[in-house]
Short mmCIF file of C-alpha atoms in Angstrom, two decimals:
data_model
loop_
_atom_site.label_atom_id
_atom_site.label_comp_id
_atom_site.label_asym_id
_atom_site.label_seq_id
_atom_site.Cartn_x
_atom_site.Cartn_y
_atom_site.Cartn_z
CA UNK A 1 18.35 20.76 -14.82
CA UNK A 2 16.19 21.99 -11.95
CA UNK A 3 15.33 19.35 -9.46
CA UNK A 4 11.99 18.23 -9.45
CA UNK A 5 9.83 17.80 -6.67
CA UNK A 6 7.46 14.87 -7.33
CA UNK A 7 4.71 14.60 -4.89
CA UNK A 8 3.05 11.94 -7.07
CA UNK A 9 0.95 9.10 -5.65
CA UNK A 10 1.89 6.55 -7.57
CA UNK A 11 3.95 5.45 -9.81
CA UNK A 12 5.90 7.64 -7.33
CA UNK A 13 9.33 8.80 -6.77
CA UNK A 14 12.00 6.04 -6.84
CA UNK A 15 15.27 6.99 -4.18
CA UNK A 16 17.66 8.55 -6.80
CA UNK A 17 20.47 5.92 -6.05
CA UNK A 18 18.43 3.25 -6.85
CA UNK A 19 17.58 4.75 -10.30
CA UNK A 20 21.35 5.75 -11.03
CA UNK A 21 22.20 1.70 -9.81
CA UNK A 22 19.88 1.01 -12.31
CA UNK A 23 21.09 3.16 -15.12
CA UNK A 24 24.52 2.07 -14.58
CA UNK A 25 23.59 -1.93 -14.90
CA UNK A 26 21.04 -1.22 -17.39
CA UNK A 27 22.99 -2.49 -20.46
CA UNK A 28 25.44 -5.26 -18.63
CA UNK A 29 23.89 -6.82 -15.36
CA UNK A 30 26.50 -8.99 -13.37
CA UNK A 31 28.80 -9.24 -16.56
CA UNK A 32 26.24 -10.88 -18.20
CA UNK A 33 26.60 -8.33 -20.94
CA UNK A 34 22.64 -8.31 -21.04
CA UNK A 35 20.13 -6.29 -19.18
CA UNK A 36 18.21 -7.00 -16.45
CA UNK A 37 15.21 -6.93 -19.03
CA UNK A 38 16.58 -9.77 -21.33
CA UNK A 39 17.60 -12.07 -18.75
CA UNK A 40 15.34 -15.25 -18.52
CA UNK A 41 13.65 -15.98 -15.33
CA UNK A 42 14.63 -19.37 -15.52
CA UNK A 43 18.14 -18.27 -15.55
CA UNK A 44 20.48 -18.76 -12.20
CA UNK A 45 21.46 -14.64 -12.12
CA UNK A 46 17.37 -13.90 -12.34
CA UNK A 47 17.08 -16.63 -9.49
CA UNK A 48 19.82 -14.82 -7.26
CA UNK A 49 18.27 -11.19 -8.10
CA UNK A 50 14.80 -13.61 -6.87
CA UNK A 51 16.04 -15.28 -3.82
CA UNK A 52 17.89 -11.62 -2.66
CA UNK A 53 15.11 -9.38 -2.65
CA UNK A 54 13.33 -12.51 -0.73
CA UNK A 55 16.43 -12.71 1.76
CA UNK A 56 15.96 -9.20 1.79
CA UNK A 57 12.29 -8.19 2.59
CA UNK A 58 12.31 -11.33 5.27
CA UNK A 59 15.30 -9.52 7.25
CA UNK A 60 13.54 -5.97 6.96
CA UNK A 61 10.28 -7.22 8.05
CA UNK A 62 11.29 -10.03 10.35
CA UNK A 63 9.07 -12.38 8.36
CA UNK A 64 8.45 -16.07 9.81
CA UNK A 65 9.54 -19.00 8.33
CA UNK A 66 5.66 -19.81 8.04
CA UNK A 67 4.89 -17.01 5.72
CA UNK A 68 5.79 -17.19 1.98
CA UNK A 69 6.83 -14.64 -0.28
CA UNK A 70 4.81 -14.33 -3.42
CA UNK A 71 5.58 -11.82 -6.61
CA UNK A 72 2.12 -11.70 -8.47
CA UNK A 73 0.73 -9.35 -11.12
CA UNK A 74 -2.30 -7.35 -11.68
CA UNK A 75 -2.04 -4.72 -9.45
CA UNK A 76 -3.62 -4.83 -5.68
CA UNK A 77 -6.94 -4.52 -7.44
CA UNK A 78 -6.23 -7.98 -8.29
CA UNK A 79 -5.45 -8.95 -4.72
CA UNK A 80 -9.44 -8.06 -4.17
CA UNK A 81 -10.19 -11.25 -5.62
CA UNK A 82 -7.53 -13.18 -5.20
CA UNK A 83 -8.02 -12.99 -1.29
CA UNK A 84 -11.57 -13.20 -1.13
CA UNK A 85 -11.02 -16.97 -3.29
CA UNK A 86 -8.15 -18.12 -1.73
CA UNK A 87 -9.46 -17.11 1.74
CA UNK A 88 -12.76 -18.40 1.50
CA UNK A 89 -10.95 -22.24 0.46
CA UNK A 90 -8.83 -22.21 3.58
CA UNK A 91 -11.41 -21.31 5.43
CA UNK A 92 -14.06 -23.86 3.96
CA UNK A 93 -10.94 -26.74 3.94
CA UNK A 94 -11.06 -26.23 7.52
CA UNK A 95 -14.88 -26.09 8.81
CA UNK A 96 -16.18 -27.69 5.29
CA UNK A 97 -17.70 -26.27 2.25
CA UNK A 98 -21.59 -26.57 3.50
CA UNK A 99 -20.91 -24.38 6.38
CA UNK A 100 -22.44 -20.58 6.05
CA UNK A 101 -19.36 -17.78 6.11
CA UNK A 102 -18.78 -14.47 6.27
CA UNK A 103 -15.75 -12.22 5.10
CA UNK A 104 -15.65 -9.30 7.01
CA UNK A 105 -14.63 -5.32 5.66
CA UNK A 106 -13.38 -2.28 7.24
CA UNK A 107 -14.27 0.43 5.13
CA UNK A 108 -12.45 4.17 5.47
CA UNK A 109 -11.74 5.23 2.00
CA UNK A 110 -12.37 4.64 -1.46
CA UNK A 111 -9.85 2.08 -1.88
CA UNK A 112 -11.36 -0.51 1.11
CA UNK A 113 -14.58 0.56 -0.68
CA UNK A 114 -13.80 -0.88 -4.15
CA UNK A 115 -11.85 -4.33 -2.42
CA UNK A 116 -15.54 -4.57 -0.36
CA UNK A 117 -17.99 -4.42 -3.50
CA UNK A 118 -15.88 -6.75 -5.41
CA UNK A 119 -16.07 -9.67 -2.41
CA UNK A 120 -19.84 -8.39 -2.68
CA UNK A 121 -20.14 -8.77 -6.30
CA UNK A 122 -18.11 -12.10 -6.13
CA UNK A 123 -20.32 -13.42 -3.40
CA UNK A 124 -23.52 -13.28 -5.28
CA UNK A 125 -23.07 -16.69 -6.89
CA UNK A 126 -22.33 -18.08 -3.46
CA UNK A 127 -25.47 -18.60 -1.60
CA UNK A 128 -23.94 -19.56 1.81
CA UNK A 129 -21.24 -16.71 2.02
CA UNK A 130 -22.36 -13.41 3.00
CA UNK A 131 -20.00 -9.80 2.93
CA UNK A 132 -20.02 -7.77 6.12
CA UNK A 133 -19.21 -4.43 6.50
CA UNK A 134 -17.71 -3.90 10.11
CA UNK A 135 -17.35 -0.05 10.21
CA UNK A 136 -18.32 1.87 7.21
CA UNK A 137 -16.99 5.26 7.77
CA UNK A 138 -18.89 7.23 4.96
CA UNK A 139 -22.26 6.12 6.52
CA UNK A 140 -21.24 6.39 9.87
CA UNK A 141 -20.12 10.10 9.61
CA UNK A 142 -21.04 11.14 6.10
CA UNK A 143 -17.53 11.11 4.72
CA UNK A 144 -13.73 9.43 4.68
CA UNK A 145 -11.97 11.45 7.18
CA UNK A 146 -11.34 8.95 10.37
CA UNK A 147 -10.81 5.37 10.89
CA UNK A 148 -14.24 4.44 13.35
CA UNK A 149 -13.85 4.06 17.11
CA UNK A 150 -13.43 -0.05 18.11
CA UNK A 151 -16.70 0.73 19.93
CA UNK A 152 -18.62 0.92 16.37
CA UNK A 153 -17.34 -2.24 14.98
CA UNK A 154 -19.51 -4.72 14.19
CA UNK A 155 -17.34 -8.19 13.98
CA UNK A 156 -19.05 -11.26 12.83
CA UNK A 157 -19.01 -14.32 14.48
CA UNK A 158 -15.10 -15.68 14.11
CA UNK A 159 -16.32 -19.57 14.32
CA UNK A 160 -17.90 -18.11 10.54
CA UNK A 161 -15.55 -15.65 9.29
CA UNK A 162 -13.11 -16.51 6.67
CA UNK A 163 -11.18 -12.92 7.27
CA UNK A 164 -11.21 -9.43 8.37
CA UNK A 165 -9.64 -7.03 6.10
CA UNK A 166 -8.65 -3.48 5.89
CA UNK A 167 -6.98 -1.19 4.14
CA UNK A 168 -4.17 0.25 6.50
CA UNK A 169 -3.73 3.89 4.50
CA UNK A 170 -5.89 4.94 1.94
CA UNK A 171 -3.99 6.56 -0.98
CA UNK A 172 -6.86 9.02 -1.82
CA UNK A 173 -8.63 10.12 1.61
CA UNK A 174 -5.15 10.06 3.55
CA UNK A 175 -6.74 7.62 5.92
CA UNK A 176 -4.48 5.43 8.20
CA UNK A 177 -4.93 3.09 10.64
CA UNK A 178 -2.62 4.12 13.72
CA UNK A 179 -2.71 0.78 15.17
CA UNK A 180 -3.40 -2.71 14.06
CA UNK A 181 -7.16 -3.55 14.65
CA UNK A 182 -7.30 -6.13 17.19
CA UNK A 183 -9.67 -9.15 15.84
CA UNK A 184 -9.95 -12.85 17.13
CA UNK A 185 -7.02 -14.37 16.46
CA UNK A 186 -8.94 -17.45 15.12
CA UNK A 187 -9.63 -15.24 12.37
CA UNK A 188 -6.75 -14.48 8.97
CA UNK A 189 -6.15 -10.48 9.32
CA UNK A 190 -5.82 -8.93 5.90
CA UNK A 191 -4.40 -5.70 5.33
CA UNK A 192 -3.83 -3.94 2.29
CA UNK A 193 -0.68 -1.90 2.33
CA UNK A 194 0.10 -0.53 -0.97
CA UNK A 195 1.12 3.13 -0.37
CA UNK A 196 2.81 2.74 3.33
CA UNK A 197 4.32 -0.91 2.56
CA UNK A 198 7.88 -0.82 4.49
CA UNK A 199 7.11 3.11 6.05
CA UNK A 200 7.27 1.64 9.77
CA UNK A 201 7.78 -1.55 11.44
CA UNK A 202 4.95 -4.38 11.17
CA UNK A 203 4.02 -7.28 13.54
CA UNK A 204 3.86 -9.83 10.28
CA UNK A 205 2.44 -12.61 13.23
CA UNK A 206 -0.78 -10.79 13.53
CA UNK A 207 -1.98 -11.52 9.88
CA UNK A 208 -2.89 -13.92 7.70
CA UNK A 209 -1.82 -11.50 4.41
CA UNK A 210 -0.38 -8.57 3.66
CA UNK A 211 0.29 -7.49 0.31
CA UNK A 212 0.49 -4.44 -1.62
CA UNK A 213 1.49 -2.98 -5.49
CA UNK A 214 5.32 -1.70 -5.19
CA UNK A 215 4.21 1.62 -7.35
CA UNK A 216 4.31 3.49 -4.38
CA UNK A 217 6.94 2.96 -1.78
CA UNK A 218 8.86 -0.43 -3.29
CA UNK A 219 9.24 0.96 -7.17
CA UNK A 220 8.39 0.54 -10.31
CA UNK A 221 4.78 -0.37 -11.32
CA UNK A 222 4.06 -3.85 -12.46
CA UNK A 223 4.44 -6.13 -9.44
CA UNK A 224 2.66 -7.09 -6.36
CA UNK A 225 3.88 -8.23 -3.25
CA UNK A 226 1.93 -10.83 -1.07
CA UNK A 227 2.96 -12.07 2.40
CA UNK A 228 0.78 -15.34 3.11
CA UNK A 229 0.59 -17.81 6.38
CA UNK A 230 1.24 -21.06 4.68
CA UNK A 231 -1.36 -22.44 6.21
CA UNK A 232 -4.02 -20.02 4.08
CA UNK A 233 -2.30 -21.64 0.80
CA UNK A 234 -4.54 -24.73 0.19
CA UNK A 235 -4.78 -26.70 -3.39
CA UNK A 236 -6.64 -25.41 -6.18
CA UNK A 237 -9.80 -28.04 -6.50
CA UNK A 238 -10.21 -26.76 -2.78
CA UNK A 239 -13.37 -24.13 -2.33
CA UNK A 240 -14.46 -21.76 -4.90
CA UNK A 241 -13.72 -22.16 -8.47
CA UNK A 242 -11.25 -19.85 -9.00
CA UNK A 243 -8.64 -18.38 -11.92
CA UNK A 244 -5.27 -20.15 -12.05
CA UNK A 245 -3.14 -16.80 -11.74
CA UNK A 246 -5.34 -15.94 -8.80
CA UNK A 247 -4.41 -19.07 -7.17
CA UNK A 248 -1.70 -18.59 -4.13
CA UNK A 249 -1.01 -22.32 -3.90
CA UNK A 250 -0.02 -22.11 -8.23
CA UNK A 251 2.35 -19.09 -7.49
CA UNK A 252 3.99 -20.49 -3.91
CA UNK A 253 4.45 -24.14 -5.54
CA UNK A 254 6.18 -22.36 -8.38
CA UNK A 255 8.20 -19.71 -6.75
CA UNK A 256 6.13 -16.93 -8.25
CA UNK A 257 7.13 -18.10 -11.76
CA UNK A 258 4.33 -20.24 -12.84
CA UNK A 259 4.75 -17.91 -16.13
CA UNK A 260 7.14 -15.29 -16.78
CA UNK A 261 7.28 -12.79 -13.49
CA UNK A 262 7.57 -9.35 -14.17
CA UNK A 263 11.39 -8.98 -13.65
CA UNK A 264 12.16 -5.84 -14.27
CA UNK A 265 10.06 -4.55 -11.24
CA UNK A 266 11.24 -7.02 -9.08
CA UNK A 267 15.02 -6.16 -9.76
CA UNK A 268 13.99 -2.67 -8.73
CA UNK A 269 11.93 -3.48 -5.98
CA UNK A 270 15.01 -5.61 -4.63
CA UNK A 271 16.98 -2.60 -5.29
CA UNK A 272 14.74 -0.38 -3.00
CA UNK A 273 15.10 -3.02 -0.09
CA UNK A 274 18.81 -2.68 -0.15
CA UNK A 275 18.51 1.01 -0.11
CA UNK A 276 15.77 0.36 2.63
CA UNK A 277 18.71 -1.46 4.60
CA UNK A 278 21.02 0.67 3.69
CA UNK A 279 18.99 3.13 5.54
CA UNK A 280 18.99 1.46 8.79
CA UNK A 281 15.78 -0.46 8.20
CA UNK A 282 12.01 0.27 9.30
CA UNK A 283 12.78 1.76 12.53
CA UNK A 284 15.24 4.66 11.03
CA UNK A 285 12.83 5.29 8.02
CA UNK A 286 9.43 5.37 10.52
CA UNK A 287 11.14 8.17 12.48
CA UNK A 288 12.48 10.11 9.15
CA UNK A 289 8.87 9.59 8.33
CA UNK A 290 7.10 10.67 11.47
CA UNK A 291 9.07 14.31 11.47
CA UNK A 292 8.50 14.37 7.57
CA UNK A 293 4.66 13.81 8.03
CA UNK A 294 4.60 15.97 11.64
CA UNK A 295 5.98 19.45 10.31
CA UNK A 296 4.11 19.39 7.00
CA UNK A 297 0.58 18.56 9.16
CA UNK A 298 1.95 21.36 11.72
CA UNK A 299 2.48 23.57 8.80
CA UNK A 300 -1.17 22.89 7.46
CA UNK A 301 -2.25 23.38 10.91
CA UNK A 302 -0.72 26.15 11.12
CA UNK A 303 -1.44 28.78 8.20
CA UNK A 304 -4.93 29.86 7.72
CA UNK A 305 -5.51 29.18 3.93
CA UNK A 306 -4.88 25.40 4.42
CA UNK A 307 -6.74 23.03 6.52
CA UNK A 308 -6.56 19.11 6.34
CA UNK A 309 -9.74 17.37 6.16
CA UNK A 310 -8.56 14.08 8.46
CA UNK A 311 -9.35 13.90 12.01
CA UNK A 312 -5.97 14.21 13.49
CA UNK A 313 -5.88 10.64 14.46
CA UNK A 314 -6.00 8.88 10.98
CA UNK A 315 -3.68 10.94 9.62
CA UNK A 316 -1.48 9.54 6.53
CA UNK A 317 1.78 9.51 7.22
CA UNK A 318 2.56 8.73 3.30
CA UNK A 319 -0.23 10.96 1.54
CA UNK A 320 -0.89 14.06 3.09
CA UNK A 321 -4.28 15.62 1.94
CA UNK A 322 -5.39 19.36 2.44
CA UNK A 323 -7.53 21.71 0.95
CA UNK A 324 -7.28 25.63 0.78
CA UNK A 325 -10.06 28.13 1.60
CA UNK A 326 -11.70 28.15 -1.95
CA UNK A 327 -11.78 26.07 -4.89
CA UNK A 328 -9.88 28.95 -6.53
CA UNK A 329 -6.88 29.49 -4.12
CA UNK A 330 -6.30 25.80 -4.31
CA UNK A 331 -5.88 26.21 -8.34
CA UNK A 332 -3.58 28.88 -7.93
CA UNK A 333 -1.86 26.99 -5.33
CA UNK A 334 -1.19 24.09 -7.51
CA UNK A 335 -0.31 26.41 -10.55
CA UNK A 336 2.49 27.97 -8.72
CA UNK A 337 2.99 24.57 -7.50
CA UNK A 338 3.97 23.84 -10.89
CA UNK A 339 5.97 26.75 -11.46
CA UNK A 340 8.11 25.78 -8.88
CA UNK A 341 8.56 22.64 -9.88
CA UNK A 342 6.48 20.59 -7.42
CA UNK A 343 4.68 18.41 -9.92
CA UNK A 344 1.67 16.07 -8.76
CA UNK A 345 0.43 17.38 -5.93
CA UNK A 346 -3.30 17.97 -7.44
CA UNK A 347 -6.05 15.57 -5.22
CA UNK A 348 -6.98 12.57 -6.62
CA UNK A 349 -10.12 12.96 -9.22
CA UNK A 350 -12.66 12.00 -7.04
CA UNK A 351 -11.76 14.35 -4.43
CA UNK A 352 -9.83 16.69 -5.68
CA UNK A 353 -7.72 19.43 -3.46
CA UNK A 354 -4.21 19.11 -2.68
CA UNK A 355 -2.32 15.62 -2.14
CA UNK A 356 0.95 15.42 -1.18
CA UNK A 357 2.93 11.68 -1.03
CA UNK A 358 5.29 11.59 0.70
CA UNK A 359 6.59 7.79 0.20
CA UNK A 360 10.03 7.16 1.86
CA UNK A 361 11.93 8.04 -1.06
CA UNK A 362 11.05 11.70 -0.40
CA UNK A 363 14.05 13.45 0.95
CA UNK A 364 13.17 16.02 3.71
CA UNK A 365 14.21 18.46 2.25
CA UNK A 366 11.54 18.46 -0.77
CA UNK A 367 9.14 18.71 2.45
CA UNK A 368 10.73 21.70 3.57
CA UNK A 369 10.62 23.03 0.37
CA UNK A 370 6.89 22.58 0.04
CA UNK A 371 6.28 23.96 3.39
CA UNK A 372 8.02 26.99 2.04
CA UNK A 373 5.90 27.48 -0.66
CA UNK A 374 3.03 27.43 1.60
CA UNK A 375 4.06 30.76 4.10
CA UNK A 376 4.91 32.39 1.00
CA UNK A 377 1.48 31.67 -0.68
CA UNK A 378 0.08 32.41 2.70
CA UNK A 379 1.52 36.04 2.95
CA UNK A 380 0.99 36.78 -0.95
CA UNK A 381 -3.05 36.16 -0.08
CA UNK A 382 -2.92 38.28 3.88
CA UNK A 383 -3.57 41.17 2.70
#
């Protein structure tokens, strides 16, 4: 068969070694003579797969003995809620529940967007908590193409702010933060980092959460991963009423198994972290991903029929996002796209143009590949 180069945002390509791990312990894991899929999560081989991909994520990350590890469900759509509830208890716990308080968002894409108008939405039966937007980038420039300048930030108060969160790369804009924002440190720093989740080294000290679905760079779909200071986790009669399975405290007490954990995905996400270390950690795959990213932006750059619509600062590193000249060059861009075998690279729906992700498990070469494409589409359409 042809090899296929999938430029898909997520679900998104899995490293191939991982899969053929997979395939080869599919029908007899550990001599079990069952699959991964039939074991119970109560069972001691489910707790080691459990307690490794812990072990594991803590050594790649350099994770603190004060944060905990939690394997949740729903998607990071979930996490929208789930933080703004769990936040808003620790916060009230400590300063008391009568006290006015503010949550405060970054927004630079669509995704930081959506997490903002839920804590709005949530916040409406809450008469003393009030949603902040600290740098809207749409209103402040007219469109998501640049994370704001610190000089048009608009923190609240930290003595009344339960957190500050932001989405570190957008999956649809190809947004991403190039640094951590720096906020009071009195304040939990939330970051949402589905699609470039283990793509560079991380500072875990400087946040209260992190947490992100594993679709995109940690495998299959169907898990979430959240990184919490204990000290956020507070009991459930504590601050807003809230649903048990978004409760942080219910999943930490329980080792993530409160009810049955979806393990599957977390046997392949703890694949991808051995294949992660296997790699040489953050550090080696942040520089494979820096010179991936760099010549396909250089190539864009470049060539006259393509131009990226990201200020050259916020540039994704995982989901590179260009358009061509005219609407119709970029369909017959992605048709030949398709011809060639480079499957998903059409813009998300509500942008449209070209996207491609380009997660860890992209092998350079697929890059090249691409960028080959391009100078030949480029000199079919210069004369």
């Amino acid at each position: 068969m042809e090899p296929v180069y999938n430029f898909g945002a997520g679900p998104a390509k899995i490293p191939e070694s991982v899969l053929k791990r997979a395939q080869v312990e599919l029908l007899n894991y550990g001599n079990t003579g069952m699959s991964v899929m039939e074991l119970s999560h109560r069972s001691k081989p489910f707790g080691e797969i459990l307690a490794r991909t812990k072990s594991n994520l803590r050594q790649l990350m350099d994770i603190p003995d004060n944060y905990d590890i939690l394997f949740m469900q729903g998607g990071a759509t979930t996490q929208f809620s789930a933080i703004f509830y769990n936040l808003l208890a620790a916060k009230q716990v400590a300063v008391g529940e009568d006290k006015d308080l503010v949550v405060d968002y970054f927004v630079t894409g669509s995704w930081s967007n959506k997490a903002c108008q839920e804590a709005e939405r949530l916040s409406h039966d809450l008469s003393n908590v009030r949603v902040n937007r600290v740098a809207d980038a749409k209103k402040l420039t007219g469109k998501y193409s640049q994370v704001p300048s610190q000089d048009q930030w608009q923190l609240s108060d930290p003595e009344q702010t339960a957190y500050v969160y932001y989405c570190d790369n957008e999956t649809v804009h190809g947004v991403e933060f190039p640094n951590v924002p720096e906020v009071d440190s009195r304040v939990p720093l939330v970051a949402d980092m589905s699609s470039n989740f283990l793509s560079r080294p991380v500072d875990v000290k400087k946040f209260g959460v992190i947490y992100g679905g594993a679709q995109k760079n940690l495998g299959p779909a169907g898990v979430t991963l959240v990184i919490i200071r204990k000290d956020l986790i507070v009991d459930l009669t504590k601050g807003p009423l809230r649903p048990l399975m978004l409760d942080y405290k219910t999943l930490a007490d329980n080792d993530s198994m409160y009810n049955t954990p979806p393990t599957f995905a977390i046997y392949m996400v703890g694949l991808t972290l051995e294949w992660l270390l296997e790699q040489g950690g953050l550090k080696e795959i942040q520089v494979v991903n820096n010179r991936k990213a760099d010549k396909l932006y250089e190539a864009i750059d470049r060539l006259s029929l393509f131009k990226s619509p990201v200020q050259a600062d916020s540039r994704s590193k995982m989901n590179v996002v260009f358009n061509l000249t005219t609407p119709e060059l970029e369909k017959e861009f992605l048709k030949g796209g398709e011809e060639r075998n480079m499957v998903q690279l059409k813009g998300h729906r509500s942008v449209g143009g070209v996207r491609a992700s380009i997660y860890n498990a992209m092998p350079e070469e697929h890059i090249n590949k691409l960028i080959e494409y391009m100078e030949e589409f480029e000199k079919q359409h210069s004369t």
